[in-house]
Amino acid sequence: MDPEKQIDIFNEQQMLQTFIESVEYRVARNRDELEAAYALVYKEYLKRGYIRPDGERLKLSIFNALPQTTTFIALMDNQLVATATVVPDSHLGLPMDKIYHEELCLLRQRSGKICEVSMLASDTEFFQNGVSMMLNAKKLFFIFNLFKIIFDYARELAKLDYFCITINPKHNLTYEYILFKDLGGGLKEYDTVNNAPALAKYLDLRSAKEECQKLNKPGLYQMFFVRRTHPENFACKAILSPADLKYFFVDKTDIFKQAASLQMAYLESCYPAYDFSKIMQSA
């Protein structure tokens, strides 16, 4: 290879490594960080036509009220530049049950615990204006690092067995690269994201390491199975107080008011010390 090209590749790798090391990947720790994450999802979903405009400019659902739901964020210079949320299965089901219930039930029949990775968004303005060297491959590497912390959380802390996700089919090759398989059910329209096309995928966390070795993906293996996320990145996860529940699900949105009685009964059982009669009072 031309020495000059070798130098260019080395410099590019160094730039990428410096960039990635400057990003902090961790759980959201307070109301402000949760609100920033919900606002980023709203902004990016609106750009893509997945949602319609609303006054509060936040994208969240009743699943965000569950205590076991965990929101992850990526920060650079204290600016939130990406987010994703993990929703473990519960009596409320998963968000994607709305269109892939039968397929999820087949997965539930296997031994193991399932979760959904949802509300994945990255700040397109940040990449366009703040990081000129970020081409598509580098953006993917950035997102893979976000998936890495989610992966470690699911396997090592939450002891989950399957990731589930709905994706736009144009991203299918990316998810296949990181070992996601088709859940079944084919392509569907998802009214939660304005009837955008959706494809259901899943990842078996228990067999992922062996499969990665079998498929001879050393880079992926190094990232997901050799490196370890520092426990500090999982520390101080935001725990929703009664005031937080009221703020997000009553004052800022109508989520609790529109929820079914069985959904609210289950939520109340998750927070036995909270007085929901006060939480439900409008501002």
GROMACS .gro file of N, CA, C and O in nm, residues 150-273:
model
  496
  150ILE      N    1  -2.526  -0.089   2.626
  150ILE     CA    2  -2.655  -0.154   2.643
  150ILE      C    3  -2.638  -0.306   2.650
  150ILE      O    4  -2.701  -0.374   2.732
  151PHE      N    5  -2.552  -0.357   2.565
  151PHE     CA    6  -2.524  -0.501   2.561
  151PHE      C    7  -2.470  -0.549   2.695
  151PHE      O    8  -2.516  -0.649   2.752
  152ASP      N    9  -2.372  -0.477   2.750
  152ASP     CA   10  -2.313  -0.516   2.878
  152ASP      C   11  -2.415  -0.505   2.991
  152ASP      O   12  -2.419  -0.589   3.081
  153TYR      N   13  -2.496  -0.401   2.986
  153TYR     CA   14  -2.600  -0.385   3.089
  153TYR      C   15  -2.698  -0.504   3.085
  153TYR      O   16  -2.731  -0.561   3.190
  154ALA      N   17  -2.743  -0.538   2.966
  154ALA     CA   18  -2.842  -0.644   2.953
  154ALA      C   19  -2.788  -0.779   2.999
  154ALA      O   20  -2.856  -0.855   3.068
  155ARG      N   21  -2.665  -0.809   2.960
  155ARG     CA   22  -2.607  -0.941   2.993
  155ARG      C   23  -2.562  -0.949   3.137
  155ARG      O   24  -2.587  -1.048   3.206
  156GLU      N   25  -2.494  -0.844   3.186
  156GLU     CA   26  -2.424  -0.855   3.313
  156GLU      C   27  -2.503  -0.803   3.433
  156GLU      O   28  -2.489  -0.855   3.543
  157LEU      N   29  -2.586  -0.703   3.412
  157LEU     CA   30  -2.662  -0.646   3.524
  157LEU      C   31  -2.808  -0.694   3.525
  157LEU      O   32  -2.857  -0.743   3.627
  158ALA      N   33  -2.877  -0.675   3.414
  158ALA     CA   34  -3.018  -0.710   3.408
  158ALA      C   35  -3.041  -0.859   3.385
  158ALA      O   36  -3.153  -0.907   3.403
  159LYS      N   37  -2.937  -0.931   3.343
  159LYS     CA   38  -2.946  -1.076   3.320
  159LYS      C   39  -3.057  -1.109   3.219
  159LYS      O   40  -3.137  -1.200   3.238
  160LEU      N   41  -3.060  -1.034   3.110
  160LEU     CA   42  -3.157  -1.057   3.004
  160LEU      C   43  -3.098  -1.154   2.901
  160LEU      O   44  -2.977  -1.173   2.894
  161ASP      N   45  -3.186  -1.212   2.821
  161ASP     CA   46  -3.143  -1.315   2.727
  161ASP      C   47  -3.164  -1.278   2.580
  161ASP      O   48  -3.091  -1.327   2.494
  162TYR      N   49  -3.263  -1.194   2.552
  162TYR     CA   50  -3.291  -1.157   2.414
  162TYR      C   51  -3.315  -1.006   2.402
  162TYR      O   52  -3.393  -0.949   2.477
  163PHE      N   53  -3.246  -0.944   2.306
  163PHE     CA   54  -3.280  -0.810   2.260
  163PHE      C   55  -3.383  -0.823   2.150
  163PHE      O   56  -3.367  -0.904   2.058
  164CYS      N   57  -3.487  -0.742   2.151
  164CYS     CA   58  -3.580  -0.729   2.039
  164CYS      C   59  -3.581  -0.584   1.996
  164CYS      O   60  -3.557  -0.494   2.076
  165ILE      N   61  -3.610  -0.562   1.869
  165ILE     CA   62  -3.608  -0.425   1.816
  165ILE      C   63  -3.689  -0.421   1.688
  165ILE      O   64  -3.698  -0.522   1.615
  166THR      N   65  -3.752  -0.308   1.660
  166THR     CA   66  -3.811  -0.285   1.528
  166THR      C   67  -3.727  -0.179   1.460
  166THR      O   68  -3.692  -0.078   1.521
  167ILE      N   69  -3.695  -0.202   1.334
  167ILE     CA   70  -3.608  -0.112   1.260
  167ILE      C   71  -3.671  -0.075   1.126
  167ILE      O   72  -3.759  -0.145   1.076
  168ASN      N   73  -3.627   0.035   1.071
  168ASN     CA   74  -3.658   0.065   0.932
  168ASN      C   75  -3.579  -0.033   0.845
  168ASN      O   76  -3.459  -0.052   0.868
  169PRO      N   77  -3.641  -0.098   0.748
  169PRO     CA   78  -3.571  -0.200   0.669
  169PRO      C   79  -3.445  -0.152   0.600
  169PRO      O   80  -3.356  -0.232   0.569
  170LYS      N   81  -3.431  -0.021   0.579
  170LYS     CA   82  -3.309   0.029   0.514
  170LYS      C   83  -3.186   0.010   0.602
  170LYS      O   84  -3.074   0.019   0.554
  171HIS      N   85  -3.207  -0.015   0.733
  171HIS     CA   86  -3.095  -0.037   0.825
  171HIS      C   87  -3.070  -0.186   0.851
  171HIS      O   88  -2.992  -0.219   0.940
  172ASN      N   89  -3.134  -0.272   0.773
  172ASN     CA   90  -3.129  -0.415   0.804
  172ASN      C   91  -2.987  -0.470   0.802
  172ASN      O   92  -2.948  -0.548   0.890
  173LEU      N   93  -2.906  -0.432   0.705
  173LEU     CA   94  -2.770  -0.486   0.695
  173LEU      C   95  -2.685  -0.449   0.816
  173LEU      O   96  -2.603  -0.528   0.862
  174THR      N   97  -2.707  -0.329   0.868
  174THR     CA   98  -2.632  -0.286   0.986
  174THR      C   99  -2.663  -0.377   1.105
  174THR      O  100  -2.571  -0.421   1.177
  175TYR      N  101  -2.789  -0.408   1.125
  175TYR     CA  102  -2.826  -0.492   1.239
  175TYR      C  103  -2.787  -0.637   1.217
  175TYR      O  104  -2.753  -0.708   1.314
  176GLU      N  105  -2.788  -0.681   1.095
  176GLU     CA  106  -2.740  -0.817   1.067
  176GLU      C  107  -2.591  -0.828   1.097
  176GLU      O  108  -2.544  -0.931   1.144
  177TYR      N  109  -2.517  -0.721   1.073
  177TYR     CA  110  -2.374  -0.721   1.102
  177TYR      C  111  -2.348  -0.741   1.250
  177TYR      O  112  -2.252  -0.809   1.290
  178ILE      N  113  -2.433  -0.684   1.336
  178ILE     CA  114  -2.414  -0.702   1.480
  178ILE      C  115  -2.503  -0.815   1.533
  178ILE      O  116  -2.544  -0.816   1.649
  179LEU      N  117  -2.530  -0.913   1.444
  179LEU     CA  118  -2.582  -1.046   1.479
  179LEU      C  119  -2.731  -1.051   1.507
  179LEU      O  120  -2.781  -1.154   1.557
  180PHE      N  121  -2.806  -0.946   1.476
  180PHE     CA  122  -2.951  -0.953   1.490
  180PHE      C  123  -3.009  -1.040   1.378
  180PHE      O  124  -2.962  -1.037   1.265
  181LYS      N  125  -3.111  -1.118   1.413
  181LYS     CA  126  -3.181  -1.205   1.318
  181LYS      C  127  -3.326  -1.160   1.305
  181LYS      O  128  -3.379  -1.090   1.391
  182ASP      N  129  -3.392  -1.204   1.196
  182ASP     CA  130  -3.533  -1.172   1.177
  182ASP      C  131  -3.617  -1.243   1.283
  182ASP      O  132  -3.601  -1.364   1.306
  183LEU      N  133  -3.706  -1.169   1.345
  183LEU     CA  134  -3.798  -1.229   1.442
  183LEU      C  135  -3.912  -1.300   1.373
  183LEU      O  136  -3.970  -1.394   1.427
  184GLY      N  137  -3.943  -1.256   1.252
  184GLY     CA  138  -4.057  -1.312   1.179
  184GLY      C  139  -4.167  -1.210   1.167
  184GLY      O  140  -4.164  -1.102   1.225
  185GLY      N  141  -4.268  -1.246   1.089
  185GLY     CA  142  -4.382  -1.156   1.071
  185GLY      C  143  -4.372  -1.064   0.953
  185GLY      O  144  -4.470  -1.000   0.914
  186GLY      N  145  -4.251  -1.057   0.893
  186GLY     CA  146  -4.233  -0.975   0.774
  186GLY      C  147  -4.241  -0.826   0.801
  186GLY      O  148  -4.242  -0.780   0.914
  187LEU      N  149  -4.250  -0.752   0.693
  187LEU     CA  150  -4.253  -0.607   0.698
  187LEU      C  151  -4.394  -0.559   0.734
  187LEU      O  152  -4.493  -0.607   0.677
  188LYS      N  153  -4.402  -0.467   0.830
  188LYS     CA  154  -4.532  -0.414   0.872
  188LYS      C  155  -4.525  -0.263   0.882
  188LYS      O  156  -4.417  -0.205   0.884
  189GLU      N  157  -4.643  -0.201   0.889
  189GLU     CA  158  -4.650  -0.057   0.914
  189GLU      C  159  -4.671  -0.034   1.062
  189GLU      O  160  -4.752  -0.101   1.126
  190TYR      N  161  -4.599   0.064   1.117
  190TYR     CA  162  -4.601   0.090   1.261
  190TYR      C  163  -4.668   0.224   1.283
  190TYR      O  164  -4.608   0.329   1.258
  191ASP      N  165  -4.794   0.224   1.331
  191ASP     CA  166  -4.865   0.351   1.344
  191ASP      C  167  -4.806   0.439   1.453
  191ASP      O  168  -4.825   0.561   1.453
  192THR      N  169  -4.730   0.379   1.547
  192THR     CA  170  -4.665   0.458   1.651
  192THR      C  171  -4.563   0.554   1.592
  192THR      O  172  -4.532   0.658   1.651
  193VAL      N  173  -4.506   0.519   1.476
  193VAL     CA  174  -4.412   0.607   1.408
  193VAL      C  175  -4.468   0.649   1.273
  193VAL      O  176  -4.402   0.646   1.170
  194ASN      N  177  -4.598   0.687   1.275
  194ASN     CA  178  -4.663   0.748   1.159
  194ASN      C  179  -4.666   0.655   1.038
  194ASN      O  180  -4.645   0.697   0.925
  195ASN      N  181  -4.690   0.525   1.065
  195ASN     CA  182  -4.703   0.422   0.962
  195ASN      C  183  -4.574   0.400   0.882
  195ASN      O  184  -4.579   0.357   0.766
  196ALA      N  185  -4.461   0.428   0.944
  196ALA     CA  186  -4.333   0.397   0.880
  196ALA      C  187  -4.316   0.245   0.874
  196ALA      O  188  -4.369   0.171   0.957
  197PRO      N  189  -4.243   0.194   0.773
  197PRO     CA  190  -4.222   0.049   0.765
  197PRO      C  191  -4.136  -0.001   0.880
  197PRO      O  192  -4.042   0.067   0.924
  198ALA      N  193  -4.170  -0.119   0.930
  198ALA     CA  194  -4.098  -0.175   1.045
  198ALA      C  195  -4.065  -0.321   1.019
  198ALA      O  196  -4.145  -0.396   0.962
  199LEU      N  197  -3.947  -0.360   1.063
  199LEU     CA  198  -3.901  -0.498   1.053
  199LEU      C  199  -3.856  -0.540   1.193
  199LEU      O  200  -3.778  -0.469   1.258
  200ALA      N  201  -3.904  -0.655   1.240
  200ALA     CA  202  -3.871  -0.702   1.375
  200ALA      C  203  -3.744  -0.787   1.371
  200ALA      O  204  -3.731  -0.878   1.288
  201LYS      N  205  -3.652  -0.758   1.462
  201LYS     CA  206  -3.527  -0.832   1.473
  201LYS      C  207  -3.506  -0.872   1.619
  201LYS      O  208  -3.565  -0.814   1.709
  202TYR      N  209  -3.421  -0.973   1.639
  202TYR     CA  210  -3.384  -1.009   1.775
  202TYR      C  211  -3.241  -1.058   1.779
  202TYR      O  212  -3.183  -1.100   1.679
  203LEU      N  213  -3.182  -1.049   1.898
  203LEU     CA  214  -3.045  -1.095   1.922
  203LEU      C  215  -3.045  -1.184   2.045
  203LEU      O  216  -3.092  -1.144   2.151
  204ASP      N  217  -2.995  -1.306   2.028
  204ASP     CA  218  -2.981  -1.399   2.140
  204ASP      C  219  -2.852  -1.365   2.214
  204ASP      O  220  -2.742  -1.390   2.165
  205LEU      N  221  -2.865  -1.303   2.331
  205LEU     CA  222  -2.749  -1.259   2.406
  205LEU      C  223  -2.667  -1.376   2.459
  205LEU      O  224  -2.547  -1.362   2.484
  206ARG      N  225  -2.729  -1.490   2.475
  206ARG     CA  226  -2.660  -1.605   2.532
  206ARG      C  227  -2.564  -1.670   2.434
  206ARG      O  228  -2.461  -1.725   2.472
  207SER      N  229  -2.600  -1.666   2.305
  207SER     CA  230  -2.517  -1.733   2.204
  207SER      C  231  -2.437  -1.635   2.119
  207SER      O  232  -2.366  -1.677   2.028
  208ALA      N  233  -2.448  -1.504   2.146
  208ALA     CA  234  -2.385  -1.403   2.061
  208ALA      C  235  -2.233  -1.418   2.056
  208ALA      O  236  -2.171  -1.404   1.950
  209LYS      N  237  -2.171  -1.447   2.169
  209LYS     CA  238  -2.026  -1.458   2.174
  209LYS      C  239  -1.977  -1.573   2.085
  209LYS      O  240  -1.885  -1.556   2.003
  210GLU      N  241  -2.040  -1.687   2.100
  210GLU     CA  242  -2.002  -1.804   2.020
  210GLU      C  243  -2.026  -1.779   1.872
  210GLU      O  244  -1.944  -1.816   1.786
  211GLU      N  245  -2.138  -1.714   1.839
  211GLU     CA  246  -2.169  -1.687   1.699
  211GLU      C  247  -2.070  -1.588   1.639
  211GLU      O  248  -2.030  -1.601   1.523
  212CYS      N  249  -2.029  -1.488   1.717
  212CYS     CA  250  -1.933  -1.389   1.669
  212CYS      C  251  -1.800  -1.457   1.636
  212CYS      O  252  -1.737  -1.425   1.534
  213GLN      N  253  -1.758  -1.550   1.720
  213GLN     CA  254  -1.635  -1.625   1.694
  213GLN      C  255  -1.649  -1.712   1.570
  213GLN      O  256  -1.559  -1.719   1.486
  214LYS      N  257  -1.764  -1.777   1.559
  214LYS     CA  258  -1.789  -1.867   1.446
  214LYS      C  259  -1.788  -1.792   1.314
  214LYS      O  260  -1.737  -1.843   1.212
  215LEU      N  261  -1.841  -1.670   1.312
  215LEU     CA  262  -1.848  -1.591   1.190
  215LEU      C  263  -1.720  -1.515   1.162
  215LEU      O  264  -1.710  -1.444   1.062
  216ASN      N  265  -1.622  -1.528   1.253
  216ASN     CA  266  -1.490  -1.465   1.236
  216ASN      C  267  -1.502  -1.314   1.217
  216ASN      O  268  -1.464  -1.258   1.114
  217LYS      N  269  -1.555  -1.249   1.322
  217LYS     CA  270  -1.567  -1.104   1.321
  217LYS      C  271  -1.481  -1.049   1.435
  217LYS      O  272  -1.533  -1.013   1.542
  218PRO      N  273  -1.350  -1.041   1.415
  218PRO     CA  274  -1.260  -1.003   1.524
  218PRO      C  275  -1.284  -0.863   1.579
  218PRO      O  276  -1.272  -0.839   1.699
  219GLY      N  277  -1.316  -0.767   1.490
  219GLY     CA  278  -1.341  -0.632   1.537
  219GLY      C  279  -1.464  -0.625   1.627
  219GLY      O  280  -1.462  -0.561   1.733
  220LEU      N  281  -1.570  -0.692   1.584
  220LEU     CA  282  -1.692  -0.696   1.663
  220LEU      C  283  -1.668  -0.770   1.795
  220LEU      O  284  -1.716  -0.728   1.901
  221TYR      N  285  -1.593  -0.878   1.787
  221TYR     CA  286  -1.562  -0.956   1.908
  221TYR      C  287  -1.483  -0.871   2.008
  221TYR      O  288  -1.511  -0.873   2.129
  222GLN      N  289  -1.385  -0.797   1.958
  222GLN     CA  290  -1.304  -0.712   2.045
  222GLN      C  291  -1.391  -0.608   2.116
  222GLN      O  292  -1.378  -0.584   2.236
  223MET      N  293  -1.481  -0.547   2.039
  223MET     CA  294  -1.563  -0.441   2.095
  223MET      C  295  -1.662  -0.494   2.199
  223MET      O  296  -1.677  -0.436   2.307
  224PHE      N  297  -1.730  -0.603   2.166
  224PHE     CA  298  -1.842  -0.647   2.250
  224PHE      C  299  -1.804  -0.751   2.356
  224PHE      O  300  -1.876  -0.764   2.455
  225PHE      N  301  -1.695  -0.823   2.337
  225PHE     CA  302  -1.668  -0.933   2.430
  225PHE      C  303  -1.533  -0.925   2.501
  225PHE      O  304  -1.512  -0.994   2.600
  226VAL      N  305  -1.442  -0.843   2.450
  226VAL     CA  306  -1.312  -0.828   2.517
  226VAL      C  307  -1.315  -0.705   2.608
  226VAL      O  308  -1.281  -0.713   2.725
  227ARG      N  309  -1.354  -0.592   2.551
  227ARG     CA  310  -1.366  -0.470   2.632
  227ARG      C  311  -1.481  -0.483   2.730
  227ARG      O  312  -1.581  -0.548   2.703
  228ARG      N  313  -1.465  -0.419   2.846
  228ARG     CA  314  -1.570  -0.421   2.947
  228ARG      C  315  -1.610  -0.278   2.983
  228ARG      O  316  -1.524  -0.191   2.998
  229THR      N  317  -1.739  -0.256   2.996
  229THR     CA  318  -1.788  -0.126   3.038
  229THR      C  319  -1.762  -0.108   3.187
  229THR      O  320  -1.789  -0.198   3.267
  230HIS      N  321  -1.711   0.008   3.226
  230HIS     CA  322  -1.682   0.034   3.367
  230HIS      C  323  -1.813   0.041   3.444
  230HIS      O  324  -1.910   0.103   3.398
  231PRO      N  325  -1.820  -0.023   3.562
  231PRO     CA  326  -1.944  -0.020   3.642
  231PRO      C  327  -1.996   0.119   3.670
  231PRO      O  328  -2.118   0.138   3.687
  232GLU      N  329  -1.907   0.217   3.673
  232GLU     CA  330  -1.949   0.355   3.700
  232GLU      C  331  -2.048   0.406   3.596
  232GLU      O  332  -2.132   0.491   3.625
  233ASN      N  333  -2.038   0.353   3.473
  233ASN     CA  334  -2.128   0.397   3.367
  233ASN      C  335  -2.273   0.352   3.389
  233ASN      O  336  -2.365   0.402   3.326
  234PHE      N  337  -2.291   0.253   3.478
  234PHE     CA  338  -2.425   0.205   3.510
  234PHE      C  339  -2.478   0.263   3.642
  234PHE      O  340  -2.591   0.236   3.681
  235ALA      N  341  -2.394   0.338   3.713
  235ALA     CA  342  -2.427   0.385   3.848
  235ALA      C  343  -2.524   0.502   3.846
  235ALA      O  344  -2.528   0.580   3.750
  236CYS      N  345  -2.601   0.512   3.952
  236CYS     CA  346  -2.689   0.627   3.977
  236CYS      C  347  -2.797   0.643   3.871
  236CYS      O  348  -2.835   0.756   3.833
  237LYS      N  349  -2.849   0.530   3.822
  237LYS     CA  350  -2.960   0.536   3.726
  237LYS      C  351  -3.075   0.618   3.782
  237LYS      O  352  -3.108   0.611   3.901
  238ALA      N  353  -3.138   0.697   3.696
  238ALA     CA  354  -3.251   0.780   3.737
  238ALA      C  355  -3.366   0.693   3.788
  238ALA      O  356  -3.411   0.601   3.718
  239ILE      N  357  -3.410   0.720   3.910
  239ILE     CA  358  -3.527   0.654   3.967
  239ILE      C  359  -3.638   0.757   3.971
  239ILE      O  360  -3.623   0.863   4.034
  240LEU      N  361  -3.750   0.729   3.907
  240LEU     CA  362  -3.857   0.826   3.897
  240LEU      C  363  -3.926   0.846   4.031
  240LEU      O  364  -3.978   0.751   4.090
  241SER      N  365  -3.927   0.969   4.078
  241SER     CA  366  -3.999   1.005   4.200
  241SER      C  367  -4.145   1.031   4.165
  241SER      O  368  -4.181   1.042   4.047
  242PRO      N  369  -4.231   1.045   4.267
  242PRO     CA  370  -4.369   1.084   4.236
  242PRO      C  371  -4.376   1.214   4.155
  242PRO      O  372  -4.457   1.225   4.062
  243ALA      N  373  -4.290   1.309   4.190
  243ALA     CA  374  -4.288   1.436   4.116
  243ALA      C  375  -4.245   1.416   3.970
  243ALA      O  376  -4.297   1.482   3.880
  244ASP      N  377  -4.151   1.323   3.947
  244ASP     CA  378  -4.107   1.295   3.809
  244ASP      C  379  -4.220   1.230   3.728
  244ASP      O  380  -4.242   1.265   3.612
  245LEU      N  381  -4.290   1.135   3.790
  245LEU     CA  382  -4.401   1.069   3.721
  245LEU      C  383  -4.509   1.171   3.684
  245LEU      O  384  -4.562   1.170   3.573
  246LYS      N  385  -4.539   1.258   3.777
  246LYS     CA  386  -4.639   1.362   3.750
  246LYS      C  387  -4.591   1.456   3.640
  246LYS      O  388  -4.668   1.492   3.549
  247TYR      N  389  -4.465   1.495   3.645
  247TYR     CA  390  -4.409   1.589   3.548
  247TYR      C  391  -4.418   1.534   3.406
  247TYR      O  392  -4.466   1.602   3.315
  248PHE      N  393  -4.370   1.410   3.386
  248PHE     CA  394  -4.362   1.355   3.251
  248PHE      C  395  -4.495   1.299   3.198
  248PHE      O  396  -4.524   1.312   3.080
  249PHE      N  397  -4.573   1.237   3.286
  249PHE     CA  398  -4.686   1.158   3.239
  249PHE      C  399  -4.823   1.219   3.268
  249PHE      O  400  -4.924   1.166   3.223
  250VAL      N  401  -4.825   1.332   3.340
  250VAL     CA  402  -4.950   1.402   3.367
  250VAL      C  403  -4.942   1.547   3.320
  250VAL      O  404  -5.026   1.594   3.245
  251ASP      N  405  -4.836   1.618   3.364
  251ASP     CA  406  -4.824   1.760   3.330
  251ASP      C  407  -4.776   1.782   3.188
  251ASP      O  408  -4.830   1.866   3.115
  252LYS      N  409  -4.673   1.709   3.147
  252LYS     CA  410  -4.614   1.729   3.014
  252LYS      C  411  -4.688   1.653   2.904
  252LYS      O  412  -4.685   1.693   2.788
  253THR      N  413  -4.750   1.541   2.940
  253THR     CA  414  -4.821   1.458   2.842
  253THR      C  415  -4.952   1.409   2.905
  253THR      O  416  -4.977   1.427   3.023
  254ASP      N  417  -5.034   1.342   2.824
  254ASP     CA  418  -5.158   1.281   2.872
  254ASP      C  419  -5.144   1.129   2.884
  254ASP      O  420  -5.244   1.057   2.880
  255ILE      N  421  -5.023   1.080   2.897
  255ILE     CA  422  -5.000   0.936   2.891
  255ILE      C  423  -5.076   0.861   2.999
  255ILE      O  424  -5.142   0.759   2.972
  256PHE      N  425  -5.071   0.908   3.124
  256PHE     CA  426  -5.143   0.839   3.231
  256PHE      C  427  -5.294   0.850   3.213
  256PHE      O  428  -5.369   0.756   3.240
  257LYS      N  429  -5.342   0.964   3.167
  257LYS     CA  430  -5.486   0.983   3.148
  257LYS      C  431  -5.540   0.893   3.037
  257LYS      O  432  -5.656   0.850   3.042
  258GLN      N  433  -5.457   0.865   2.938
  258GLN     CA  434  -5.501   0.783   2.826
  258GLN      C  435  -5.474   0.634   2.847
  258GLN      O  436  -5.519   0.551   2.769
  259ALA      N  437  -5.404   0.600   2.954
  259ALA     CA  438  -5.369   0.460   2.979
  259ALA      C  439  -5.491   0.380   3.023
  259ALA      O  440  -5.585   0.433   3.084
  260ALA      N  441  -5.490   0.251   2.992
  260ALA     CA  442  -5.597   0.161   3.036
  260ALA      C  443  -5.588   0.140   3.187
  260ALA      O  444  -5.481   0.153   3.247
  261SER      N  445  -5.700   0.107   3.247
  261SER     CA  446  -5.703   0.090   3.393
  261SER      C  447  -5.610  -0.022   3.438
  261SER      O  448  -5.546  -0.010   3.543
  262LEU      N  449  -5.598  -0.129   3.359
  262LEU     CA  450  -5.508  -0.238   3.394
  262LEU      C  451  -5.362  -0.194   3.388
  262LEU      O  452  -5.279  -0.237   3.469
  263GLN      N  453  -5.331  -0.109   3.292
  263GLN     CA  454  -5.195  -0.056   3.284
  263GLN      C  455  -5.162   0.028   3.407
  263GLN      O  456  -5.054   0.014   3.466
  264MET      N  457  -5.255   0.114   3.446
  264MET     CA  458  -5.230   0.198   3.562
  264MET      C  459  -5.224   0.116   3.690
  264MET      O  460  -5.144   0.144   3.780
  265ALA      N  461  -5.305   0.011   3.698
  265ALA     CA  462  -5.302  -0.075   3.817
  265ALA      C  463  -5.166  -0.142   3.830
  265ALA      O  464  -5.110  -0.154   3.940
  266TYR      N  465  -5.111  -0.184   3.717
  266TYR     CA  466  -4.979  -0.247   3.721
  266TYR      C  467  -4.872  -0.145   3.761
  266TYR      O  468  -4.783  -0.175   3.842
  267LEU      N  469  -4.879  -0.025   3.705
  267LEU     CA  470  -4.782   0.078   3.740
  267LEU      C  471  -4.788   0.110   3.890
  267LEU      O  472  -4.685   0.126   3.955
  268GLU      N  473  -4.907   0.119   3.943
  268GLU     CA  474  -4.921   0.146   4.086
  268GLU      C  475  -4.858   0.035   4.169
  268GLU      O  476  -4.799   0.061   4.274
  269SER      N  477  -4.869  -0.090   4.121
  269SER     CA  478  -4.807  -0.201   4.194
  269SER      C  479  -4.654  -0.193   4.189
  269SER      O  480  -4.586  -0.248   4.276
  270CYS      N  481  -4.602  -0.126   4.088
  270CYS     CA  482  -4.456  -0.109   4.076
  270CYS      C  483  -4.403  -0.004   4.174
  270CYS      O  484  -4.283  -0.003   4.204
  271TYR      N  485  -4.491   0.085   4.219
  271TYR     CA  486  -4.452   0.193   4.310
  271TYR      C  487  -4.545   0.190   4.432
  271TYR      O  488  -4.626   0.282   4.452
  272PRO      N  489  -4.538   0.088   4.514
  272PRO     CA  490  -4.635   0.073   4.624
  272PRO      C  491  -4.631   0.187   4.726
  272PRO      O  492  -4.730   0.210   4.796
  273ALA      N  493  -4.521   0.258   4.735
  273ALA     CA  494  -4.510   0.367   4.833
  273ALA      C  495  -4.561   0.501   4.779
  273ALA      O  496  -4.565   0.599   4.854
   0.00000   0.00000   0.00000
